[in-house]
Coordinates of C-alpha atoms in Angstrom, one line a residue:
Chain K
M1 CA -4.1 -0.3 30.4
T2 CA -4.4 0.5 34.1
E3 CA -7.6 2.5 34.7
T4 CA -6.9 5.3 37.1
E5 CA -10.0 6.7 38.7
L6 CA -10.3 10.4 38.6
T7 CA -13.0 12.3 40.5
T8 CA -14.1 15.9 40.2
P9 CA -16.0 17.9 42.8
Q10 CA -18.8 18.5 40.3
S11 CA -19.2 14.8 39.4
P12 CA -20.5 12.4 42.0
S13 CA -19.7 9.4 39.8
P14 CA -16.1 8.4 39.1
I15 CA -14.6 9.1 35.7
T16 CA -12.2 6.5 34.3
S17 CA -9.0 7.6 32.6
D18 CA -10.3 5.9 29.5
Q19 CA -13.1 8.4 29.3
V20 CA -10.9 11.5 29.8
T21 CA -8.1 10.4 27.5
P22 CA -8.8 11.8 24.0
A23 CA -9.2 9.4 21.2
L24 CA -6.6 11.3 19.3
A25 CA -4.3 14.0 20.6
C26 CA -1.8 15.8 18.4
Y27 CA 1.0 17.8 20.0
G28 CA 2.8 20.5 17.9
I29 CA 2.9 18.6 14.7
S30 CA 4.9 20.3 11.9
K31 CA 5.7 19.0 8.4
R32 CA 7.4 20.7 5.5
F33 CA 7.5 19.7 1.9
K34 CA 10.4 21.5 0.3
T35 CA 9.2 25.1 0.2
I36 CA 5.7 24.5 1.5
Q37 CA 5.0 24.4 5.3
A38 CA 2.1 21.9 5.2
L39 CA 1.6 21.7 8.9
D40 CA 2.8 24.3 11.4
D41 CA 2.7 23.4 15.1
V42 CA -0.7 21.8 15.0
S43 CA -2.2 20.5 18.2
I44 CA -5.7 19.1 18.4
S45 CA -7.7 16.9 20.7
V46 CA -10.4 14.6 19.6
P47 CA -12.8 13.6 22.4
R48 CA -13.8 10.0 22.7
G49 CA -17.1 9.0 21.2
S50 CA -17.3 12.1 19.0
I51 CA -17.7 12.5 15.3
F52 CA -14.9 15.0 14.8
G53 CA -14.9 17.1 11.6
F54 CA -11.5 18.3 10.5
L55 CA -12.1 21.2 8.1
G56 CA -10.1 23.4 5.8
P57 CA -9.9 24.5 2.2
N58 CA -8.0 22.4 -0.3
G59 CA -4.3 22.4 0.5
A60 CA -4.8 23.6 4.1
G61 CA -3.0 20.5 5.5
K62 CA -5.9 18.2 6.4
S63 CA -4.7 15.3 4.4
T64 CA -1.1 15.8 5.6
L65 CA -2.1 15.6 9.3
I66 CA -4.2 12.5 8.6
R67 CA -1.3 10.9 6.7
V68 CA 1.0 11.6 9.7
V69 CA -1.5 10.0 12.1
A70 CA -2.0 7.1 9.7
G71 CA 1.7 6.4 9.4
L72 CA 2.1 7.3 5.8
I73 CA 4.4 10.2 6.3
A74 CA 6.7 11.2 9.1
A75 CA 6.3 14.5 10.9
D76 CA 9.3 16.8 11.1
K77 CA 8.3 17.8 14.7
G78 CA 5.7 16.9 17.3
H79 CA 4.0 13.6 18.2
F80 CA 0.5 12.2 18.8
D81 CA -1.3 9.9 21.1
I82 CA -4.1 7.5 20.0
L83 CA -6.3 6.3 22.8
G84 CA -3.5 7.0 25.2
N85 CA -0.7 5.3 23.2
S86 CA 2.1 7.5 22.1
S87 CA 3.5 7.6 18.6
L88 CA 6.9 7.9 20.2
K89 CA 6.7 4.2 21.0
G90 CA 6.4 3.2 17.3
H91 CA 3.9 1.7 14.9
G92 CA 2.0 0.0 17.8
V93 CA 0.3 3.4 18.4
R94 CA -2.2 2.5 15.6
K95 CA -3.3 -0.9 17.1
D96 CA -6.8 0.5 17.9
M97 CA -7.0 2.8 14.9
S98 CA -8.0 2.3 11.3
A99 CA -7.9 4.8 8.5
L100 CA -9.3 5.3 5.1
V101 CA -7.1 7.9 3.5
D102 CA -8.2 9.6 0.4
R103 CA -10.1 7.4 -2.1
A104 CA -10.4 3.7 -1.5
D105 CA -7.9 1.7 -3.6
F106 CA -7.7 -2.1 -4.0
Y107 CA -5.9 -5.0 -5.7
K108 CA -8.3 -4.7 -8.6
N109 CA -7.6 -8.2 -9.9
L110 CA -8.8 -9.6 -6.6
S111 CA -12.4 -10.0 -5.4
A112 CA -13.9 -7.9 -2.6
Y113 CA -13.6 -10.9 -0.3
Q114 CA -9.9 -11.5 -1.2
N115 CA -9.1 -7.8 -0.6
M116 CA -10.7 -8.0 2.8
K117 CA -8.8 -11.2 3.6
I118 CA -5.4 -9.7 2.7
L119 CA -5.9 -6.8 5.2
G120 CA -7.7 -8.9 7.8
R121 CA -4.9 -11.4 7.9
I122 CA -2.4 -8.7 9.2
T123 CA -4.3 -8.1 12.4
G124 CA -5.8 -11.5 12.7
H125 CA -9.3 -10.4 11.8
D126 CA -9.8 -12.6 8.8
S127 CA -12.4 -15.1 9.8
D128 CA -15.1 -15.8 7.1
E129 CA -17.8 -14.8 9.6
H130 CA -16.2 -11.4 10.4
I131 CA -15.4 -10.6 6.7
N132 CA -18.8 -11.6 5.4
G133 CA -20.5 -9.8 8.3
L134 CA -18.8 -6.5 7.4
L135 CA -19.5 -7.0 3.7
D136 CA -23.2 -7.6 4.6
L137 CA -23.2 -4.5 6.8
L138 CA -22.0 -2.4 3.8
G139 CA -24.4 -4.0 1.3
L140 CA -21.6 -5.8 -0.6
Y141 CA -22.2 -9.5 0.5
E142 CA -23.9 -10.4 -2.8
R143 CA -20.9 -9.0 -4.8
R144 CA -18.2 -10.4 -2.5
K145 CA -16.8 -12.8 -5.2
D146 CA -16.7 -10.2 -7.9
K147 CA -13.4 -8.5 -8.9
V148 CA -13.1 -5.0 -7.5
K149 CA -12.4 -3.6 -11.0
T150 CA -16.1 -4.2 -11.8
F151 CA -17.2 -2.0 -8.8
S152 CA -18.6 1.5 -9.0
Q153 CA -16.9 4.3 -7.1
G154 CA -19.6 4.2 -4.5
M155 CA -19.2 0.4 -4.0
K156 CA -15.4 0.9 -3.8
Q157 CA -15.8 3.5 -1.1
R158 CA -18.1 1.2 0.9
L159 CA -15.6 -1.6 0.5
G160 CA -12.9 0.7 1.8
L161 CA -15.1 1.4 4.8
A162 CA -15.6 -2.3 5.3
Q163 CA -11.8 -2.8 5.2
S164 CA -11.3 0.0 7.7
L165 CA -13.6 -1.7 10.1
L166 CA -11.8 -5.0 9.9
P167 CA -9.7 -4.6 13.0
D168 CA -12.7 -3.4 15.1
P169 CA -11.1 0.0 15.6
K170 CA -11.9 2.4 18.4
L171 CA -10.8 5.3 16.3
L172 CA -11.7 5.5 12.6
V173 CA -9.9 8.2 10.6
L174 CA -11.6 9.1 7.3
D175 CA -10.1 11.4 4.8
E176 CA -12.8 13.0 2.6
P177 CA -14.8 9.8 2.5
T178 CA -17.5 11.1 0.2
T179 CA -15.2 12.5 -2.5
G180 CA -16.2 11.4 -6.0
L181 CA -19.6 10.0 -4.9
D182 CA -23.0 10.9 -6.3
P183 CA -25.6 12.4 -3.9
Q184 CA -27.0 9.0 -3.1
G185 CA -23.6 7.6 -2.4
M186 CA -22.8 10.6 -0.1
H187 CA -26.0 10.0 1.7
E188 CA -25.3 6.3 2.2
I189 CA -21.8 7.0 3.6
R190 CA -23.1 9.7 5.9
D191 CA -25.8 7.3 7.3
F192 CA -23.2 4.6 7.7
I193 CA -20.8 6.9 9.6
L194 CA -23.6 7.9 12.0
K195 CA -24.6 4.2 12.4
I196 CA -21.2 2.9 13.3
A197 CA -20.5 5.8 15.6
A198 CA -23.7 5.1 17.5
E199 CA -23.8 1.3 17.4
Q200 CA -20.1 0.4 17.7
N201 CA -19.0 3.2 19.9
V202 CA -16.3 4.3 17.4
T203 CA -14.7 7.7 17.6
I204 CA -14.7 9.2 14.1
F205 CA -12.1 11.7 12.9
L206 CA -13.4 12.9 9.6
S207 CA -11.7 15.4 7.2
S208 CA -13.8 17.2 4.7
H209 CA -14.1 20.4 2.8
L210 CA -17.9 19.8 2.5
L211 CA -19.2 22.0 5.2
H212 CA -22.8 21.0 4.9
E213 CA -21.8 17.3 5.3
V214 CA -19.8 18.1 8.5
E215 CA -22.6 20.2 9.9
L216 CA -25.0 17.3 9.4
I217 CA -23.0 14.7 11.3
C218 CA -20.2 16.1 13.4
S219 CA -20.3 16.9 17.1
D220 CA -16.9 18.6 17.2
I221 CA -14.8 20.4 14.7
A222 CA -11.4 21.8 14.1
L223 CA -10.5 24.3 11.3
I224 CA -7.1 24.5 9.7
F225 CA -5.8 27.2 7.3
N226 CA -2.4 27.2 5.6
G227 CA -1.1 24.5 7.9
K228 CA -2.1 26.3 11.1
L229 CA -5.0 25.4 13.4
A230 CA -7.6 28.2 13.4
T231 CA -10.0 26.9 16.0
Q232 CA -11.4 23.7 17.5
G233 CA -14.2 22.8 19.9
S234 CA -17.7 21.4 20.0
M235 CA -20.1 22.4 17.2
Q236 CA -22.4 24.0 19.8
K237 CA -19.6 26.1 21.3
I238 CA -18.4 27.3 18.0
F239 CA -21.9 28.2 16.8
R240 CA -22.4 30.2 20.0
E241 CA -19.4 32.3 19.0
I242 CA -21.1 33.3 15.8
D243 CA -22.6 36.7 16.0
N244 CA -25.0 37.3 13.2
V245 CA -26.6 34.4 11.4
T246 CA -29.0 34.0 8.5
I247 CA -32.2 32.2 9.2
E248 CA -35.3 31.4 7.1
L249 CA -38.8 31.6 8.6
E250 CA -41.6 29.7 7.0
V251 CA -44.8 31.3 8.3
E252 CA -48.6 31.2 7.6
D253 CA -49.0 35.0 7.0
S254 CA -46.0 36.6 5.4
K255 CA -47.5 40.1 5.3
T256 CA -48.2 40.3 9.1
T257 CA -44.8 38.7 9.8
L258 CA -42.9 41.2 7.7
A259 CA -44.7 44.0 9.4
F260 CA -43.9 42.5 12.8
L261 CA -40.2 42.0 11.9
E262 CA -39.8 45.6 10.6
K263 CA -41.0 46.9 14.0
T264 CA -38.7 44.8 16.1
D265 CA -35.1 45.8 16.7
L266 CA -33.9 42.2 17.0
V267 CA -33.4 41.8 13.2
T268 CA -30.7 43.5 11.2
Q269 CA -31.8 42.5 7.7
I270 CA -35.0 41.3 6.2
T271 CA -35.3 39.6 2.7
P272 CA -38.7 38.3 1.6
L273 CA -38.3 35.0 -0.4
A274 CA -40.9 33.1 -2.5
N275 CA -42.0 30.8 0.3
A276 CA -40.2 32.2 3.3
I277 CA -38.6 35.2 4.9
S278 CA -34.9 35.4 5.3
I279 CA -33.6 37.4 8.2
E280 CA -30.2 38.2 9.7
I281 CA -30.1 38.1 13.5
H282 CA -27.7 37.8 16.4
Y283 CA -27.5 34.1 17.2
N284 CA -28.3 34.7 20.9
K285 CA -31.5 36.6 20.0
I286 CA -33.1 33.8 18.1
P287 CA -35.0 32.4 21.1
E288 CA -36.3 35.8 22.0
L289 CA -37.6 36.5 18.5
I290 CA -39.4 33.1 18.4
R291 CA -41.0 33.9 21.8
L292 CA -42.2 37.3 20.6
M293 CA -43.6 35.9 17.4
S294 CA -45.5 33.3 19.3
A295 CA -46.9 35.9 21.6
A296 CA -48.0 37.9 18.6
K297 CA -49.8 34.8 17.4
I298 CA -47.8 34.4 14.2
N299 CA -47.9 30.7 13.2
I300 CA -44.4 29.5 12.4
F301 CA -44.0 26.3 10.4
S302 CA -40.2 26.2 10.4
V303 CA -37.1 28.1 11.4
S304 CA -34.0 27.0 9.6
Q305 CA -30.6 28.3 9.8
R306 CA -28.8 28.1 6.5
N307 CA -25.1 27.5 6.0
R308 CA -24.2 28.3 9.5
L309 CA -20.8 26.5 9.3
E310 CA -20.2 28.0 5.9
N311 CA -20.8 31.5 7.2
Y312 CA -18.4 30.9 10.1
F313 CA -15.8 29.3 7.8
L314 CA -15.9 32.2 5.4
S315 CA -15.8 34.8 8.2
L316 CA -12.7 33.1 9.6
M317 CA -11.1 33.1 6.1
E318 CA -11.9 36.7 5.5
G319 CA -10.2 37.6 8.8
R320 CA -6.9 36.0 7.5
Chain U
M1 CA 4.2 -14.8 13.2
I2 CA 3.2 -11.4 11.7
L3 CA 6.0 -11.8 9.2
V4 CA 4.6 -15.2 8.1
K5 CA 1.2 -13.6 7.6
L6 CA 2.6 -10.7 5.7
T7 CA 4.8 -12.9 3.5
Q8 CA 1.7 -15.1 2.8
N9 CA -0.1 -11.9 1.7
E10 CA 2.8 -10.9 -0.6
L11 CA 2.9 -14.3 -2.2
Y12 CA -0.8 -14.2 -2.7
K13 CA -0.5 -10.9 -4.4
I14 CA 2.4 -12.0 -6.6
F15 CA 0.6 -15.2 -7.8
S16 CA -2.6 -13.3 -8.5
L17 CA -0.8 -11.2 -11.2
V18 CA -0.6 -12.5 -14.7
R19 CA 2.9 -11.1 -15.1
S20 CA 4.2 -13.6 -12.5
Y21 CA 3.4 -16.4 -14.9
I22 CA 4.9 -14.9 -18.1
G23 CA 8.3 -16.4 -17.5
I24 CA 6.9 -19.8 -16.4
I25 CA 4.6 -20.0 -19.4
L26 CA 7.4 -18.9 -21.7
F27 CA 9.8 -21.6 -20.5
T28 CA 7.1 -24.2 -20.4
G29 CA 6.7 -23.5 -24.1
I30 CA 10.3 -22.9 -25.2
V31 CA 12.3 -25.5 -23.3
P32 CA 10.5 -28.5 -25.0
L33 CA 10.9 -26.7 -28.3
I34 CA 14.7 -26.4 -27.7
L35 CA 14.9 -30.0 -26.5
W36 CA 13.1 -31.1 -29.7
G37 CA 15.4 -29.0 -31.9
Y38 CA 18.4 -30.2 -29.9
G39 CA 17.5 -33.8 -30.7
M40 CA 17.0 -33.1 -34.3
G41 CA 20.3 -31.3 -34.8
T42 CA 22.7 -33.2 -32.7
S43 CA 22.9 -36.5 -34.5
H44 CA 25.9 -35.4 -36.7
I45 CA 27.6 -33.8 -33.6
E46 CA 27.1 -37.0 -31.7
G47 CA 28.8 -38.9 -34.5
Q48 CA 31.7 -36.5 -34.6
I49 CA 32.2 -36.7 -30.8
E50 CA 32.0 -40.4 -30.7
S51 CA 34.5 -40.8 -33.6
S52 CA 36.9 -38.4 -32.0
V53 CA 36.9 -39.6 -28.4
S54 CA 35.7 -43.2 -28.5
D55 CA 39.2 -44.3 -29.2
M56 CA 40.3 -42.9 -25.8
F57 CA 37.2 -43.2 -23.6
F58 CA 34.2 -45.4 -23.1
I59 CA 31.2 -43.1 -23.0
E60 CA 28.1 -44.5 -21.3
G61 CA 24.9 -43.4 -23.1
S62 CA 24.7 -40.8 -25.8
P63 CA 27.2 -37.9 -25.5
T64 CA 24.4 -35.5 -26.4
N65 CA 22.1 -36.7 -23.6
G66 CA 19.8 -34.8 -21.2
F67 CA 22.7 -33.4 -19.1
T68 CA 24.4 -31.9 -22.1
A69 CA 21.0 -30.5 -23.3
A70 CA 20.4 -28.9 -19.9
Y71 CA 23.9 -27.5 -19.9
F72 CA 23.3 -26.0 -23.3
I73 CA 20.0 -24.4 -22.3
M74 CA 21.5 -23.0 -19.1
N75 CA 24.1 -21.2 -21.2
F76 CA 21.4 -19.8 -23.4
F77 CA 19.0 -18.5 -20.8
W78 CA 20.8 -16.9 -17.9
I79 CA 20.7 -13.6 -19.7
H80 CA 16.9 -13.8 -20.3
I81 CA 15.8 -14.9 -16.8
P82 CA 16.8 -11.5 -15.1
F83 CA 14.3 -9.7 -17.3
L84 CA 11.5 -12.0 -16.3
L85 CA 12.4 -11.8 -12.6
A86 CA 12.6 -8.0 -12.8
L87 CA 9.0 -8.0 -14.0
V88 CA 8.0 -9.3 -10.5
G89 CA 10.7 -7.7 -8.3
G90 CA 10.2 -4.3 -10.0
D91 CA 6.5 -4.3 -9.3
I92 CA 6.6 -5.4 -5.7
F93 CA 6.8 -1.8 -4.2
A94 CA 6.2 0.4 -7.3
G95 CA 3.1 -1.5 -8.3
E96 CA 1.5 -0.8 -4.9
H97 CA 2.4 2.9 -5.2
A98 CA 0.9 3.0 -8.6
N99 CA -2.3 1.3 -7.5
G100 CA -2.6 3.4 -4.3
T101 CA -2.8 0.2 -2.2
F102 CA 0.2 1.2 -0.1
R103 CA -2.0 3.9 1.3
V104 CA -4.3 1.2 2.7
Y105 CA -1.7 -1.4 3.6
A106 CA 0.8 0.9 5.4
T107 CA -1.9 2.4 7.7
R108 CA -2.1 -1.0 9.5
P109 CA -0.3 -1.3 12.8
I110 CA 2.8 -2.9 11.3
S111 CA 6.3 -1.6 10.9
R112 CA 7.8 -0.6 7.6
V113 CA 10.6 -3.0 8.3
S114 CA 8.1 -5.9 8.5
I115 CA 6.4 -4.8 5.2
F116 CA 9.8 -4.6 3.6
T117 CA 11.0 -7.9 4.9
S118 CA 7.9 -9.7 3.8
K119 CA 8.1 -8.3 0.3
V120 CA 11.8 -9.3 0.0
L121 CA 11.0 -12.8 1.3
A122 CA 8.1 -13.2 -1.1
T123 CA 10.2 -12.0 -4.0
M124 CA 13.0 -14.4 -3.1
I125 CA 10.6 -17.3 -2.8
Y126 CA 9.3 -16.5 -6.2
T127 CA 12.9 -16.3 -7.5
F128 CA 13.5 -19.7 -6.0
I129 CA 10.4 -21.2 -7.5
F130 CA 11.3 -19.8 -10.9
V131 CA 14.8 -21.1 -10.8
F132 CA 13.7 -24.5 -9.4
Y133 CA 11.0 -24.8 -12.1
F134 CA 13.6 -23.8 -14.8
G135 CA 16.0 -26.5 -13.5
L136 CA 13.3 -29.1 -13.2
L137 CA 12.1 -28.4 -16.7
T138 CA 15.5 -28.3 -18.4
L139 CA 17.2 -31.1 -16.5
G140 CA 14.1 -33.3 -15.8
L141 CA 12.6 -33.0 -19.2
G142 CA 16.0 -33.2 -20.8
L143 CA 16.8 -36.5 -19.1
I144 CA 13.3 -37.9 -19.9
W145 CA 13.6 -36.8 -23.5
H146 CA 17.3 -37.5 -24.3
G147 CA 18.1 -40.0 -21.5
G148 CA 21.0 -39.9 -19.0
G149 CA 24.6 -41.1 -19.2
D150 CA 28.0 -39.5 -19.0
M151 CA 28.3 -35.8 -19.5
L152 CA 30.9 -34.2 -21.8
V153 CA 32.2 -30.8 -20.8
F154 CA 34.6 -29.0 -23.1
H155 CA 36.9 -27.1 -20.7
N156 CA 40.7 -27.2 -21.2
G157 CA 40.1 -30.2 -23.3
V158 CA 37.3 -32.8 -22.8
L159 CA 36.0 -33.6 -19.4
I160 CA 33.7 -36.6 -18.9
L161 CA 31.5 -36.6 -15.9
E162 CA 29.7 -39.7 -14.7
S163 CA 26.0 -39.3 -14.5
S164 CA 25.8 -39.3 -10.7
D165 CA 28.6 -36.7 -10.6
A166 CA 26.9 -34.6 -13.3
L167 CA 23.7 -34.5 -11.3
V168 CA 25.6 -33.1 -8.2
R169 CA 27.4 -30.6 -10.5
F170 CA 24.0 -29.4 -11.8
F171 CA 22.7 -28.8 -8.2
I172 CA 25.8 -26.8 -7.5
A173 CA 25.4 -24.8 -10.7
Y174 CA 21.7 -24.1 -9.9
F175 CA 22.6 -23.0 -6.4
F176 CA 25.1 -20.4 -7.7
S177 CA 22.8 -19.4 -10.5
F178 CA 20.0 -18.9 -7.9
M179 CA 22.2 -16.6 -5.8
N180 CA 22.9 -14.5 -9.0
M181 CA 19.2 -14.3 -9.6
V182 CA 18.6 -13.3 -6.0
L183 CA 20.9 -10.4 -6.7
V184 CA 18.9 -9.5 -9.9
S185 CA 15.7 -9.5 -7.8
S186 CA 17.4 -7.4 -5.1
I187 CA 18.3 -4.8 -7.8
A188 CA 14.7 -4.8 -9.0
I189 CA 13.5 -4.3 -5.5
F190 CA 16.0 -1.5 -5.0
F191 CA 14.6 0.4 -8.1
S192 CA 11.1 -0.5 -7.1
T193 CA 11.4 1.4 -3.8
M194 CA 12.5 4.5 -5.6
V195 CA 9.7 5.1 -8.1
R196 CA 5.9 5.0 -8.4
N197 CA 5.4 2.9 -11.5
A198 CA 6.4 -0.6 -12.3
V199 CA 8.0 0.0 -15.7
G200 CA 10.9 2.1 -14.4
P201 CA 12.3 -0.6 -12.1
V202 CA 12.3 -3.2 -14.9
I203 CA 14.1 -0.9 -17.3
G204 CA 16.4 0.3 -14.5
T205 CA 17.4 -3.3 -13.5
M206 CA 18.0 -4.4 -17.0
A207 CA 20.0 -1.2 -17.9
L208 CA 22.2 -1.6 -14.9
I209 CA 22.8 -5.4 -15.5
I210 CA 23.6 -4.8 -19.2
F211 CA 25.9 -1.9 -18.3
I212 CA 27.8 -3.9 -15.7
L213 CA 27.9 -7.0 -18.0
M214 CA 29.4 -4.9 -20.7
V215 CA 32.1 -3.3 -18.5
S216 CA 32.9 -6.7 -16.8
S217 CA 33.4 -8.4 -20.2
L218 CA 35.3 -5.6 -22.1
P219 CA 38.8 -6.9 -22.8
L220 CA 40.4 -3.5 -22.2
E221 CA 43.2 -3.0 -19.8
V222 CA 41.6 0.0 -18.2
F223 CA 38.7 -2.0 -16.9
K224 CA 40.7 -5.0 -15.8
G225 CA 41.3 -3.6 -12.3
I226 CA 37.6 -3.1 -11.5
Q227 CA 36.2 -6.2 -13.2
P228 CA 36.7 -8.5 -10.1
Y229 CA 34.5 -6.1 -8.1
L230 CA 31.6 -6.1 -10.6
F231 CA 28.8 -8.5 -9.8
A232 CA 28.2 -9.3 -13.5
T233 CA 31.7 -10.8 -13.7
Y234 CA 30.3 -13.7 -11.7
F235 CA 27.0 -14.2 -13.6
S236 CA 28.5 -17.1 -15.4
N237 CA 30.4 -18.6 -12.4
W238 CA 27.9 -21.5 -12.4
E239 CA 30.0 -22.9 -15.3
Q240 CA 32.8 -23.6 -12.8
A241 CA 30.7 -26.2 -11.2
F242 CA 31.5 -28.4 -14.2
F243 CA 35.3 -27.9 -14.0
D244 CA 37.6 -30.5 -12.7
P245 CA 38.5 -29.9 -9.9
I246 CA 35.8 -27.5 -8.9
P247 CA 37.5 -24.2 -8.2
W248 CA 35.7 -23.7 -4.8
G249 CA 37.8 -20.7 -3.9
D250 CA 36.8 -18.8 -7.0
L251 CA 33.2 -19.9 -6.6
F252 CA 32.9 -18.6 -3.1
R253 CA 34.8 -15.4 -3.8
G254 CA 32.2 -14.7 -6.5
L255 CA 29.4 -15.7 -4.1
G256 CA 30.8 -13.3 -1.5
L257 CA 30.8 -10.4 -3.9
V258 CA 27.3 -11.3 -5.1
A259 CA 26.1 -11.6 -1.4
S260 CA 27.6 -8.3 -0.5
N261 CA 25.8 -6.7 -3.5
I262 CA 22.6 -8.2 -2.3
V263 CA 23.1 -6.8 1.2
M264 CA 24.0 -3.4 -0.3
F265 CA 21.0 -3.1 -2.7
L266 CA 18.5 -4.4 -0.1
G267 CA 20.0 -2.2 2.6
I268 CA 19.7 1.0 0.5
A269 CA 16.2 -0.1 -0.5
L270 CA 15.2 -0.5 3.1
I271 CA 16.5 3.0 4.0
I272 CA 14.6 4.5 1.1
F273 CA 11.4 2.7 2.0
R274 CA 11.5 3.5 5.7
R275 CA 12.0 7.2 4.9
K276 CA 9.5 7.3 2.1
D277 CA 6.4 9.5 2.4
I278 CA 3.4 7.8 0.9
L279 CA 1.7 10.6 -0.9
S280 CA -0.1 8.8 -3.7

């Protein structure tokens, strides 16, 4: 690819076209299954280097869009670009992309190594060193010769991730990667996603209906309802749009704090909890409240915002 | 190059399945059994043949030799082999849908046409191996067990083929039988692209073959007009390789119809597969 140098007045250093081209850009994608409009003119842009959360309730159209991008189903309208390559040019659009759609499935009568070999052979990434390295990365090296039918769901999901990393992708698409896993398995997959995003400079496009999971790892999000895109942007930008949020304060002296909070007009609702105080406050007023509490010599041990994304998600749903 | 790799993958998958060996194991067991039974029961037939034709012809070797045994077994088995081939051809697409592995495989940067072509090639290679093994087993083992010699064919009287000629005739017969079996595999692939479980294509293939066989062999005037256009009419055309002279015109006319059916079934299968949404 020819790298066109772009300069902006604000930026003294040149920006290459590789940096400004989104990892994934969808343009007006629509898909209909008989009577159901699964996707309706969906356009999204996934920045390079981001961990992008694609959210929506069950049946919203998340998996449909991912299957369109992954080449499993054809869109009725629209197209998409992956790292600057257009889907209009055919299957080559996915040369730098890999996807793990839905749960990981395998040739169960074959071993973990053989399953890796079959997929690796397609793109020429089937050297023993590469395959064993990935199996080791995912903690499956010791079980590489075992048939996949003997694996637990968590191990299968890890093997699916190892398979998806075979072609050294620059964009990794994961459709509900923690579905069916126990809390430990979910934690392992989350850690792994963060690790590969940081260490291998892979853009991750992740669909999920687990808002807490997305809040923990994603830098950018898009929300979809009934096949239509509701919003998209960076997590910070979206959180700034949230008016009132619920936060929990863990303080040394609850009595004094409650008295202080009742006097201030920053807080709209106060609920004392067993070991903390829950308050509802405008998002932009949080820094001011903390400043005032510090000035009043109230010792604060922690300020935690609970279910921020969930609140936002629900408020959007209610508005529909 | 990619097609070679994909076909390698498909062959690897086929030969990792137990079902792919069912037919091979079955024949490995039953052909020697038939050859043994054939040897036990043909001594009186041999006597009868020799007494009836030895006045007119000199027959080299036993008239019930390995060639005749292989001919006998071919007659017996060409109706059973389609079922065993359908087990593999019927699974080639539907099995992947049922396992969910298409979801993984089809996300790779390869075209649906490449996937389809590799699966068809692998199925046809399996079909060839199957027919080759069947031929090797029946003819090879038959000749070792019952020896060679002139071959007696009963068609419009008695035809005696020299052993070197008989061998060539068998190769011709196996070639035409192989093409018929390629058609069977193509039908199985066609059904396999339509469904998401491997049982349906096997049943579908056999049901279609049996139906067409019945229509093509019914001695009713109303069906006479369409029988030349039904592929099953030519399922026993391999027998013509043992006629004298070989009716090449009829053989190639049959081959043409079988080939056009192969193209038709695979063509429709490709259209279905290219348009198919992978939802499972």
